[in-house]
mmCIF file of C-alpha atoms and ligand atoms in Angstrom:
data_model
loop_
_atom_site.group_PDB
_atom_site.id
_atom_site.type_symbol
_atom_site.label_atom_id
_atom_site.label_comp_id
_atom_site.label_asym_id
_atom_site.label_seq_id
_atom_site.Cartn_x
_atom_site.Cartn_y
_atom_site.Cartn_z
ATOM 1 C CA MET A 848 51.580 45.081 -43.199
ATOM 2 C CA ARG A 849 54.869 44.097 -44.847
ATOM 3 C CA ALA A 850 54.767 42.143 -48.116
ATOM 4 C CA VAL A 851 56.948 41.000 -51.011
ATOM 5 C CA GLN A 852 55.276 42.676 -53.944
ATOM 6 C CA TYR A 853 55.550 42.402 -57.711
ATOM 7 C CA SER A 854 55.419 46.051 -58.782
ATOM 8 C CA GLY A 855 56.044 45.664 -62.514
ATOM 9 C CA VAL A 856 58.452 44.122 -65.002
ATOM 10 C CA GLN A 857 61.602 42.890 -63.220
ATOM 11 C CA ASP A 858 60.600 44.759 -60.083
ATOM 12 C CA VAL A 859 59.993 42.776 -56.894
ATOM 13 C CA SER A 860 60.431 44.626 -53.612
ATOM 14 C CA LEU A 861 59.482 44.777 -49.949
ATOM 15 C CA ALA A 862 56.449 47.005 -49.541
ATOM 16 C CA GLU A 863 54.095 48.275 -46.859
ATOM 17 C CA ILE A 864 50.483 47.565 -47.863
ATOM 18 C CA ASP A 865 47.027 47.312 -46.286
ATOM 19 C CA ARG A 866 45.945 44.146 -44.514
ATOM 20 C CA PRO A 867 43.606 42.063 -46.707
ATOM 21 C CA GLN A 868 39.857 42.356 -46.145
ATOM 22 C CA LEU A 869 37.960 39.249 -45.145
ATOM 23 C CA GLU A 870 35.279 38.182 -47.653
ATOM 24 C CA PRO A 871 32.545 35.592 -47.077
ATOM 25 C CA GLY A 872 33.873 32.041 -47.168
ATOM 26 C CA HIS A 873 37.387 33.193 -46.361
ATOM 27 C CA ALA A 874 39.872 32.945 -43.520
ATOM 28 C CA LEU A 875 42.586 35.398 -42.566
ATOM 29 C CA LEU A 876 45.927 33.747 -41.874
ATOM 30 C CA ARG A 877 48.875 35.142 -40.027
ATOM 31 C CA VAL A 878 51.612 33.804 -42.276
ATOM 32 C CA VAL A 879 54.216 31.754 -40.430
ATOM 33 C CA ALA A 880 56.297 30.552 -43.394
ATOM 34 C CA ALA A 881 56.273 31.061 -47.168
ATOM 35 C CA GLY A 882 58.423 29.130 -49.642
ATOM 36 C CA VAL A 883 60.330 30.679 -52.535
ATOM 37 C CA CYS A 884 59.965 28.878 -55.863
ATOM 38 C CA GLN A 885 61.688 29.002 -59.260
ATOM 39 C CA THR A 886 58.347 30.350 -60.488
ATOM 40 C CA ASP A 887 58.898 33.447 -58.317
ATOM 41 C CA ILE A 888 62.354 33.887 -59.843
ATOM 42 C CA HIS A 889 60.861 33.399 -63.297
ATOM 43 C CA MET A 890 58.179 36.035 -62.622
ATOM 44 C CA ARG A 891 60.769 38.513 -61.374
ATOM 45 C CA ALA A 892 63.108 37.932 -64.338
ATOM 46 C CA SER A 893 60.499 37.924 -67.113
ATOM 47 C CA SER A 894 60.491 40.826 -69.552
ATOM 48 C CA GLU A 895 56.725 40.280 -69.950
ATOM 49 C CA PRO A 896 54.439 41.083 -66.990
ATOM 50 C CA MET A 897 53.368 37.637 -65.725
ATOM 51 C CA VAL A 898 51.184 38.860 -62.853
ATOM 52 C CA PRO A 899 49.269 42.098 -62.272
ATOM 53 C CA ALA A 900 51.390 44.914 -60.796
ATOM 54 C CA GLY A 901 50.849 45.051 -57.045
ATOM 55 C CA THR A 902 50.439 41.278 -56.594
ATOM 56 C CA VAL A 903 51.878 39.883 -53.368
ATOM 57 C CA LEU A 904 54.019 36.855 -54.279
ATOM 58 C CA GLY A 905 54.153 33.532 -52.439
ATOM 59 C CA HIS A 906 52.276 30.366 -53.391
ATOM 60 C CA GLU A 907 53.693 28.087 -50.671
ATOM 61 C CA ILE A 908 51.955 29.143 -47.488
ATOM 62 C CA CYS A 909 51.775 27.897 -43.921
ATOM 63 C CA GLY A 910 49.882 30.059 -41.475
ATOM 64 C CA GLN A 911 47.761 30.310 -38.406
ATOM 65 C CA ILE A 912 44.057 31.155 -38.635
ATOM 66 C CA VAL A 913 43.448 34.493 -36.905
ATOM 67 C CA GLU A 914 40.021 35.434 -38.292
ATOM 68 C CA LEU A 915 37.145 33.583 -39.973
ATOM 69 C CA ALA A 916 34.254 34.966 -41.999
ATOM 70 C CA ASP A 917 30.879 34.536 -40.262
ATOM 71 C CA ASP A 918 29.808 31.794 -42.682
ATOM 72 C CA VAL A 919 32.884 29.601 -42.157
ATOM 73 C CA ARG A 920 32.281 26.693 -39.791
ATOM 74 C CA SER A 921 34.896 24.255 -41.046
ATOM 75 C CA ASN A 922 37.959 25.662 -39.265
ATOM 76 C CA ALA A 923 38.950 26.961 -35.870
ATOM 77 C CA LEU A 924 40.896 30.036 -34.847
ATOM 78 C CA GLY A 925 44.488 29.288 -33.936
ATOM 79 C CA ASP A 926 44.807 26.201 -36.161
ATOM 80 C CA GLN A 927 48.027 25.789 -38.132
ATOM 81 C CA VAL A 928 47.116 25.207 -41.785
ATOM 82 C CA VAL A 929 48.638 25.039 -45.243
ATOM 83 C CA VAL A 930 46.985 26.484 -48.330
ATOM 84 C CA HIS A 931 46.078 24.350 -51.340
ATOM 85 C CA PRO A 932 47.321 26.628 -54.133
ATOM 86 C CA VAL A 933 44.524 25.824 -56.611
ATOM 87 C CA TRP A 934 41.369 27.707 -55.665
ATOM 88 C CA SER A 935 38.695 25.575 -57.279
ATOM 89 C CA CYS A 936 34.900 25.709 -56.995
ATOM 90 C CA GLY A 937 34.380 22.336 -55.307
ATOM 91 C CA ARG A 938 31.128 21.805 -57.229
ATOM 92 C CA CYS A 939 31.856 21.304 -60.950
ATOM 93 C CA ARG A 940 32.140 17.850 -62.551
ATOM 94 C CA GLN A 941 35.944 17.935 -62.446
ATOM 95 C CA CYS A 942 36.040 18.962 -58.785
ATOM 96 C CA ILE A 943 33.525 16.238 -57.909
ATOM 97 C CA ALA A 944 35.663 13.693 -59.779
ATOM 98 C CA GLY A 945 38.674 14.712 -57.659
ATOM 99 C CA ARG A 946 40.323 16.739 -60.428
ATOM 100 C CA ASP A 947 39.943 20.068 -58.692
ATOM 101 C CA ASN A 948 43.284 21.142 -60.218
ATOM 102 C CA ALA A 949 41.352 21.260 -63.517
ATOM 103 C CA CYS A 950 38.276 23.106 -62.205
ATOM 104 C CA VAL A 951 35.770 24.034 -64.908
ATOM 105 C CA ASN A 952 34.366 27.064 -63.114
ATOM 106 C CA THR A 953 37.368 28.889 -61.655
ATOM 107 C CA GLY A 954 39.838 27.894 -64.400
ATOM 108 C CA GLY A 955 39.603 27.655 -68.174
ATOM 109 C CA ARG A 956 40.846 25.455 -70.999
ATOM 110 C CA MET A 957 44.305 27.055 -71.106
ATOM 111 C CA PHE A 958 44.549 28.667 -67.678
ATOM 112 C CA PRO A 959 44.241 27.136 -64.222
ATOM 113 C CA ALA A 960 42.206 28.129 -61.181
ATOM 114 C CA PRO A 961 43.430 31.135 -59.170
ATOM 115 C CA THR A 962 46.717 30.529 -57.367
ATOM 116 C CA PRO A 963 47.827 32.782 -54.517
ATOM 117 C CA GLY A 964 51.041 34.613 -55.329
ATOM 118 C CA VAL A 965 50.646 33.889 -59.031
ATOM 119 C CA SER A 966 47.266 35.241 -60.098
ATOM 120 C CA ILE A 967 46.081 36.836 -56.835
ATOM 121 C CA ASN A 968 47.742 38.036 -53.633
ATOM 122 C CA GLY A 969 49.845 35.358 -51.979
ATOM 123 C CA GLY A 970 51.637 34.558 -48.762
ATOM 124 C CA MET A 971 54.908 36.502 -48.688
ATOM 125 C CA ALA A 972 53.277 38.924 -46.277
ATOM 126 C CA GLU A 973 52.302 39.177 -42.650
ATOM 127 C CA PHE A 974 48.706 38.218 -43.473
ATOM 128 C CA VAL A 975 46.856 36.568 -46.351
ATOM 129 C CA ALA A 976 43.128 36.022 -46.944
ATOM 130 C CA VAL A 977 42.270 32.642 -48.461
ATOM 131 C CA PRO A 978 39.098 30.649 -49.171
ATOM 132 C CA ALA A 979 38.429 28.360 -46.214
ATOM 133 C CA ALA A 980 37.945 25.516 -48.729
ATOM 134 C CA ALA A 981 41.647 25.755 -49.609
ATOM 135 C CA LEU A 982 42.841 25.221 -46.027
ATOM 136 C CA ILE A 983 44.330 21.910 -44.973
ATOM 137 C CA PRO A 984 45.155 21.371 -41.293
ATOM 138 C CA ALA A 985 48.869 20.867 -40.693
ATOM 139 C CA ALA A 986 49.163 20.547 -36.918
ATOM 140 C CA GLY A 987 52.496 19.555 -35.487
ATOM 141 C CA LEU A 988 54.617 20.199 -38.563
ATOM 142 C CA ASP A 989 57.566 22.570 -38.723
ATOM 143 C CA PRO A 990 55.928 25.533 -40.517
ATOM 144 C CA ALA A 991 58.789 25.937 -43.020
ATOM 145 C CA PHE A 992 58.526 22.269 -43.995
ATOM 146 C CA ALA A 993 54.715 22.428 -44.055
ATOM 147 C CA ALA A 994 54.794 25.448 -46.387
ATOM 148 C CA ILE A 995 56.857 23.731 -49.064
ATOM 149 C CA LEU A 996 54.570 20.703 -49.124
ATOM 150 C CA THR A 997 52.037 22.860 -50.993
ATOM 151 C CA ASP A 998 54.157 23.156 -54.148
ATOM 152 C CA ALA A 999 57.627 21.578 -53.929
ATOM 153 C CA GLY A 1000 55.921 18.542 -52.412
ATOM 154 C CA LEU A 1001 52.541 18.653 -54.132
ATOM 155 C CA VAL A 1002 53.788 18.856 -57.725
ATOM 156 C CA PRO A 1003 55.875 15.661 -57.577
ATOM 157 C CA TYR A 1004 53.310 13.913 -55.355
ATOM 158 C CA HIS A 1005 50.552 14.542 -57.904
ATOM 159 C CA SER A 1006 52.579 13.108 -60.788
ATOM 160 C CA ILE A 1007 53.839 10.125 -58.795
ATOM 161 C CA ASN A 1008 50.476 9.267 -57.255
ATOM 162 C CA ALA A 1009 48.725 9.412 -60.632
ATOM 163 C CA ALA A 1010 51.269 6.931 -62.043
ATOM 164 C CA ARG A 1011 51.106 4.424 -59.178
ATOM 165 C CA ASP A 1012 50.040 1.602 -61.531
ATOM 166 C CA LEU A 1013 53.412 1.992 -63.316
ATOM 167 C CA LEU A 1014 55.457 2.241 -60.136
ATOM 168 C CA ARG A 1015 55.452 -1.362 -59.009
ATOM 169 C CA PRO A 1016 58.457 -3.034 -57.396
ATOM 170 C CA GLY A 1017 60.904 -3.896 -60.161
ATOM 171 C CA ALA A 1018 59.989 -0.791 -62.140
ATOM 172 C CA SER A 1019 62.255 2.241 -62.565
ATOM 173 C CA ALA A 1020 61.702 5.945 -62.057
ATOM 174 C CA VAL A 1021 63.940 8.738 -63.346
ATOM 175 C CA VAL A 1022 63.859 12.188 -61.752
ATOM 176 C CA ILE A 1023 65.392 15.002 -63.830
ATOM 177 C CA GLY A 1024 66.301 18.133 -61.852
ATOM 178 C CA ILE A 1025 67.261 17.617 -58.207
ATOM 179 C CA GLY A 1026 66.303 20.956 -56.681
ATOM 180 C CA GLY A 1027 63.563 21.483 -54.100
ATOM 181 C CA LEU A 1028 60.990 19.495 -56.090
ATOM 182 C CA GLY A 1029 63.415 16.767 -57.120
ATOM 183 C CA GLN A 1030 64.515 16.107 -53.553
ATOM 184 C CA MET A 1031 60.867 15.821 -52.515
ATOM 185 C CA ALA A 1032 60.139 13.540 -55.488
ATOM 186 C CA ILE A 1033 62.829 11.139 -54.307
ATOM 187 C CA GLU A 1034 61.490 11.172 -50.744
ATOM 188 C CA ILE A 1035 57.982 10.433 -52.023
ATOM 189 C CA LEU A 1036 59.101 7.669 -54.399
ATOM 190 C CA ARG A 1037 61.051 6.028 -51.579
ATOM 191 C CA THR A 1038 58.201 6.060 -49.116
ATOM 192 C CA LEU A 1039 55.365 5.130 -51.502
ATOM 193 C CA THR A 1040 56.967 2.679 -53.918
ATOM 194 C CA GLY A 1041 59.630 0.010 -54.198
ATOM 195 C CA VAL A 1042 60.983 1.213 -57.533
ATOM 196 C CA GLN A 1043 64.584 1.694 -58.575
ATOM 197 C CA ILE A 1044 65.306 5.452 -58.561
ATOM 198 C CA VAL A 1045 67.645 7.249 -60.978
ATOM 199 C CA ALA A 1046 68.500 10.898 -60.262
ATOM 200 C CA LEU A 1047 69.721 13.228 -63.024
ATOM 201 C CA ASP A 1048 71.013 16.777 -62.682
ATOM 202 C CA ILE A 1049 73.614 18.947 -64.364
ATOM 203 C CA LYS A 1050 75.369 19.628 -61.042
ATOM 204 C CA ASP A 1051 77.319 17.193 -58.874
ATOM 205 C CA ALA A 1052 76.338 19.149 -55.757
ATOM 206 C CA ALA A 1053 72.642 18.515 -56.464
ATOM 207 C CA LEU A 1054 73.281 14.808 -57.021
ATOM 208 C CA ASN A 1055 75.397 14.562 -53.865
ATOM 209 C CA ALA A 1056 72.413 15.725 -51.801
ATOM 210 C CA VAL A 1057 70.448 12.605 -52.778
ATOM 211 C CA ARG A 1058 73.138 10.036 -53.602
ATOM 212 C CA ASP A 1059 72.418 7.881 -50.539
ATOM 213 C CA LYS A 1060 68.680 7.834 -51.302
ATOM 214 C CA VAL A 1061 68.767 6.724 -54.933
ATOM 215 C CA ASP A 1062 70.038 3.693 -56.841
ATOM 216 C CA HIS A 1063 71.874 5.710 -59.513
ATOM 217 C CA ALA A 1064 72.854 9.352 -59.911
ATOM 218 C CA PHE A 1065 74.156 10.668 -63.239
ATOM 219 C CA ARG A 1066 75.146 14.065 -64.599
ATOM 220 C CA SER A 1067 72.484 14.826 -67.209
ATOM 221 C CA ASN A 1068 74.741 17.076 -69.292
ATOM 222 C CA LEU A 1069 77.492 14.518 -69.876
ATOM 223 C CA ALA A 1070 77.699 12.511 -73.085
ATOM 224 C CA GLY A 1071 76.664 8.978 -72.344
ATOM 225 C CA VAL A 1072 73.922 9.799 -69.849
ATOM 226 C CA ARG A 1073 71.263 8.178 -72.056
ATOM 227 C CA ALA A 1074 73.311 4.981 -72.315
ATOM 228 C CA ASP A 1075 73.922 5.035 -68.548
ATOM 229 C CA VAL A 1076 70.201 5.304 -67.750
ATOM 230 C CA LEU A 1077 69.286 2.612 -70.284
ATOM 231 C CA SER A 1078 71.978 0.354 -68.866
ATOM 232 C CA ALA A 1079 70.627 0.957 -65.336
ATOM 233 C CA THR A 1080 67.151 -0.046 -66.534
ATOM 234 C CA GLY A 1081 68.165 -3.230 -68.350
ATOM 235 C CA GLU A 1082 68.111 -1.430 -71.735
ATOM 236 C CA TYR A 1083 64.281 -1.306 -71.533
ATOM 237 C CA GLY A 1084 63.988 2.221 -70.206
ATOM 238 C CA ALA A 1085 62.278 3.796 -67.212
ATOM 239 C CA ASP A 1086 58.571 3.254 -66.531
ATOM 240 C CA PHE A 1087 58.246 6.757 -65.157
ATOM 241 C CA VAL A 1088 60.247 9.908 -65.934
ATOM 242 C CA LEU A 1089 59.548 13.032 -63.912
ATOM 243 C CA ASP A 1090 61.102 15.971 -65.763
ATOM 244 C CA LEU A 1091 61.135 18.826 -63.259
ATOM 245 C CA VAL A 1092 63.186 21.072 -65.546
ATOM 246 C CA GLY A 1093 61.169 20.948 -68.753
ATOM 247 C CA ASN A 1094 63.537 22.512 -71.264
ATOM 248 C CA SER A 1095 63.981 21.059 -74.754
ATOM 249 C CA GLU A 1096 67.126 19.150 -73.729
ATOM 250 C CA THR A 1097 65.524 17.499 -70.701
ATOM 251 C CA LEU A 1098 62.372 16.611 -72.664
ATOM 252 C CA ALA A 1099 64.569 14.940 -75.309
ATOM 253 C CA LEU A 1100 66.477 13.132 -72.571
ATOM 254 C CA ALA A 1101 63.228 11.989 -70.944
ATOM 255 C CA ALA A 1102 61.958 10.652 -74.268
ATOM 256 C CA ALA A 1103 65.271 8.878 -74.906
ATOM 257 C CA VAL A 1104 65.101 6.908 -71.644
ATOM 258 C CA VAL A 1105 61.361 6.242 -71.142
ATOM 259 C CA SER A 1106 60.144 2.666 -71.584
ATOM 260 C CA PRO A 1107 57.350 1.398 -73.836
ATOM 261 C CA TYR A 1108 54.064 2.437 -72.199
ATOM 262 C CA GLY A 1109 56.065 4.506 -69.767
ATOM 263 C CA ALA A 1110 55.000 7.958 -68.603
ATOM 264 C CA ILE A 1111 56.851 11.258 -68.914
ATOM 265 C CA ARG A 1112 55.466 13.911 -66.605
ATOM 266 C CA ALA A 1113 56.800 17.421 -67.211
ATOM 267 C CA PRO A 1114 55.327 20.004 -64.833
ATOM 268 C CA GLY A 1115 58.347 22.354 -65.216
ATOM 269 C CA LEU A 1116 58.006 25.736 -66.897
ATOM 270 C CA SER A 1117 61.202 26.130 -68.893
ATOM 271 C CA ASP A 1118 59.650 26.720 -72.313
ATOM 272 C CA GLY A 1119 60.757 23.345 -73.666
ATOM 273 C CA VAL A 1120 59.450 22.032 -76.992
ATOM 274 C CA PHE A 1121 58.883 18.368 -77.800
ATOM 275 C CA GLU A 1122 58.107 17.124 -81.307
ATOM 276 C CA PHE A 1123 55.534 14.334 -81.442
ATOM 277 C CA GLU A 1124 56.018 11.793 -84.236
ATOM 278 C CA THR A 1125 53.614 9.110 -85.487
ATOM 279 C CA SER A 1126 55.665 7.406 -88.194
ATOM 280 C CA GLN A 1127 56.330 3.653 -88.148
ATOM 281 C CA LEU A 1128 59.983 4.605 -87.899
ATOM 282 C CA ALA A 1129 59.470 7.238 -85.223
ATOM 283 C CA THR A 1130 62.407 7.475 -82.855
ATOM 284 C CA SER A 1131 61.242 10.192 -80.477
ATOM 285 C CA LEU A 1132 59.114 7.971 -78.194
ATOM 286 C CA PRO A 1133 58.675 4.216 -77.781
ATOM 287 C CA TRP A 1134 55.252 2.691 -78.465
ATOM 288 C CA GLY A 1135 52.654 3.523 -75.862
ATOM 289 C CA ALA A 1136 54.734 6.090 -73.997
ATOM 290 C CA SER A 1137 52.882 9.203 -72.900
ATOM 291 C CA ILE A 1138 53.959 12.736 -72.119
ATOM 292 C CA THR A 1139 51.819 15.261 -70.270
ATOM 293 C CA ARG A 1140 52.227 18.464 -68.290
ATOM 294 C CA PRO A 1141 50.343 18.015 -65.036
ATOM 295 C CA TYR A 1142 49.252 21.069 -63.085
ATOM 296 C CA SER A 1143 50.019 21.401 -59.368
ATOM 297 C CA GLY A 1144 48.001 18.755 -57.506
ATOM 298 C CA THR A 1145 44.608 18.034 -56.059
ATOM 299 C CA ARG A 1146 43.292 18.782 -52.606
ATOM 300 C CA GLN A 1147 43.334 15.031 -51.967
ATOM 301 C CA ASP A 1148 47.008 14.881 -52.986
ATOM 302 C CA LEU A 1149 47.921 17.634 -50.540
ATOM 303 C CA THR A 1150 45.887 16.035 -47.753
ATOM 304 C CA ASP A 1151 47.745 12.746 -48.345
ATOM 305 C CA LEU A 1152 51.096 14.502 -48.436
ATOM 306 C CA VAL A 1153 50.504 16.352 -45.159
ATOM 307 C CA ALA A 1154 49.592 13.020 -43.572
ATOM 308 C CA LEU A 1155 52.834 11.476 -44.885
ATOM 309 C CA ALA A 1156 54.781 14.373 -43.391
ATOM 310 C CA GLN A 1157 52.942 14.134 -40.056
ATOM 311 C CA ALA A 1158 53.787 10.417 -39.982
ATOM 312 C CA GLY A 1159 57.475 11.344 -40.331
ATOM 313 C CA ARG A 1160 57.798 9.507 -43.658
ATOM 314 C CA ILE A 1161 59.281 12.380 -45.684
ATOM 315 C CA SER A 1162 61.693 15.202 -44.959
ATOM 316 C CA ALA A 1163 63.225 18.150 -46.820
ATOM 317 C CA ASN A 1164 66.261 20.411 -46.924
ATOM 318 C CA VAL A 1165 65.115 23.898 -46.008
ATOM 319 C CA THR A 1166 67.154 27.121 -45.948
ATOM 320 C CA ARG A 1167 65.435 29.738 -43.787
ATOM 321 C CA TYR A 1168 65.394 33.502 -44.355
ATOM 322 C CA ARG A 1169 63.988 36.248 -42.157
ATOM 323 C CA PHE A 1170 61.286 38.314 -43.826
ATOM 324 C CA ASP A 1171 63.636 41.315 -44.110
ATOM 325 C CA ASP A 1172 66.004 39.099 -46.124
ATOM 326 C CA ALA A 1173 63.311 37.796 -48.510
ATOM 327 C CA LEU A 1174 64.947 39.343 -51.573
ATOM 328 C CA GLN A 1175 68.227 37.683 -50.594
ATOM 329 C CA ALA A 1176 66.361 34.363 -50.796
ATOM 330 C CA PHE A 1177 65.319 35.265 -54.359
ATOM 331 C CA ASP A 1178 68.919 36.160 -55.266
ATOM 332 C CA ASP A 1179 70.349 32.997 -53.698
ATOM 333 C CA LEU A 1180 67.836 30.740 -55.446
ATOM 334 C CA ASP A 1181 68.462 32.576 -58.710
ATOM 335 C CA ALA A 1182 72.224 32.091 -58.276
ATOM 336 C CA GLY A 1183 71.814 28.353 -57.694
ATOM 337 C CA LYS A 1184 73.021 28.615 -54.087
ATOM 338 C CA ILE A 1185 70.076 26.787 -52.496
ATOM 339 C CA ASN A 1186 70.248 23.064 -51.802
ATOM 340 C CA GLY A 1187 66.576 22.129 -51.468
ATOM 341 C CA ARG A 1188 64.114 24.919 -50.773
ATOM 342 C CA ALA A 1189 64.396 28.523 -49.577
ATOM 343 C CA VAL A 1190 61.687 29.523 -47.101
ATOM 344 C CA ILE A 1191 60.847 32.919 -45.655
ATOM 345 C CA VAL A 1192 59.991 32.527 -41.968
ATOM 346 C CA MET A 1193 58.061 35.393 -40.409
ATOM 347 C CA ASP A 1194 59.480 36.885 -37.229
HETATM 348 ZN ZN1 ZN B 1497 56.099 26.917 -57.394
HETATM 349 ZN ZN1 ZN B 1498 35.350 23.128 -59.940
#
């Protein structure tokens, strides 16, 4: 079968490989659509090997079930499904508590559970084998849209849903980085909450894509952006700041605009550093504010998000590529040419 394969440092190419074997507990999917993420670009560009050579990329997967292991009773052949990208055990204390994105058994203290296309073979291929426990039915959805729910949608949904107590009407939310995830974050905030939304990005084109869906949109690399956000939030700051970039500049910006007891959530992977201060005169964070780096999202989060999509409550900008043009999708995303998300659609 055809696949987009990581073959070694800075080497991602189209390859012809064997179809995956079906193990107990697994399903074989015919891939219908697979999203392309900044993480894929990051893995291709890195001078350190980030995944084993030979790994098939693709962690945003929508497919159709074409084969089930004998012991799988939970799914039916032909169903359209999406793949929860955190392959947890379902039995440990964290999984039972609903924190399956922090599974004790399949992950570790500093590394997460297996993720297709990141630590094991993923979905930029004609077929992918996945644990049946990771499948979530996604009937009726456009496959390209369904695929991106599993990462571009799930990451912001997880952070927003976990901060619902802060996101009451009258509160403010700032979203930094209006790419594929940022656009989804704004959709989710609009449909789930009544908060004031502030969008920040370095590019006008990114802000223009969401201007009619937010209360304020500011260029994050212009002097005065901190004052603008504070002014928009009554000088008190934002209750919730979702930093989808995660470099040192955006972390500093997030800290400069978060409110007392507000939450900064920084799932981005841009090697940012934030200095935590505890002095009485500390200026880096207001009292009570928190900053964490959440990982992906839970199975419950993705189930909720698929339901929101099926109800027609969220939408996304998707740029489609044929499988033969998959590497063009990488290049276009890398060059900043994608508004929203690039998705490889199998032909
Ligand atoms: Zn991703
Ligand atoms: Zn577990």
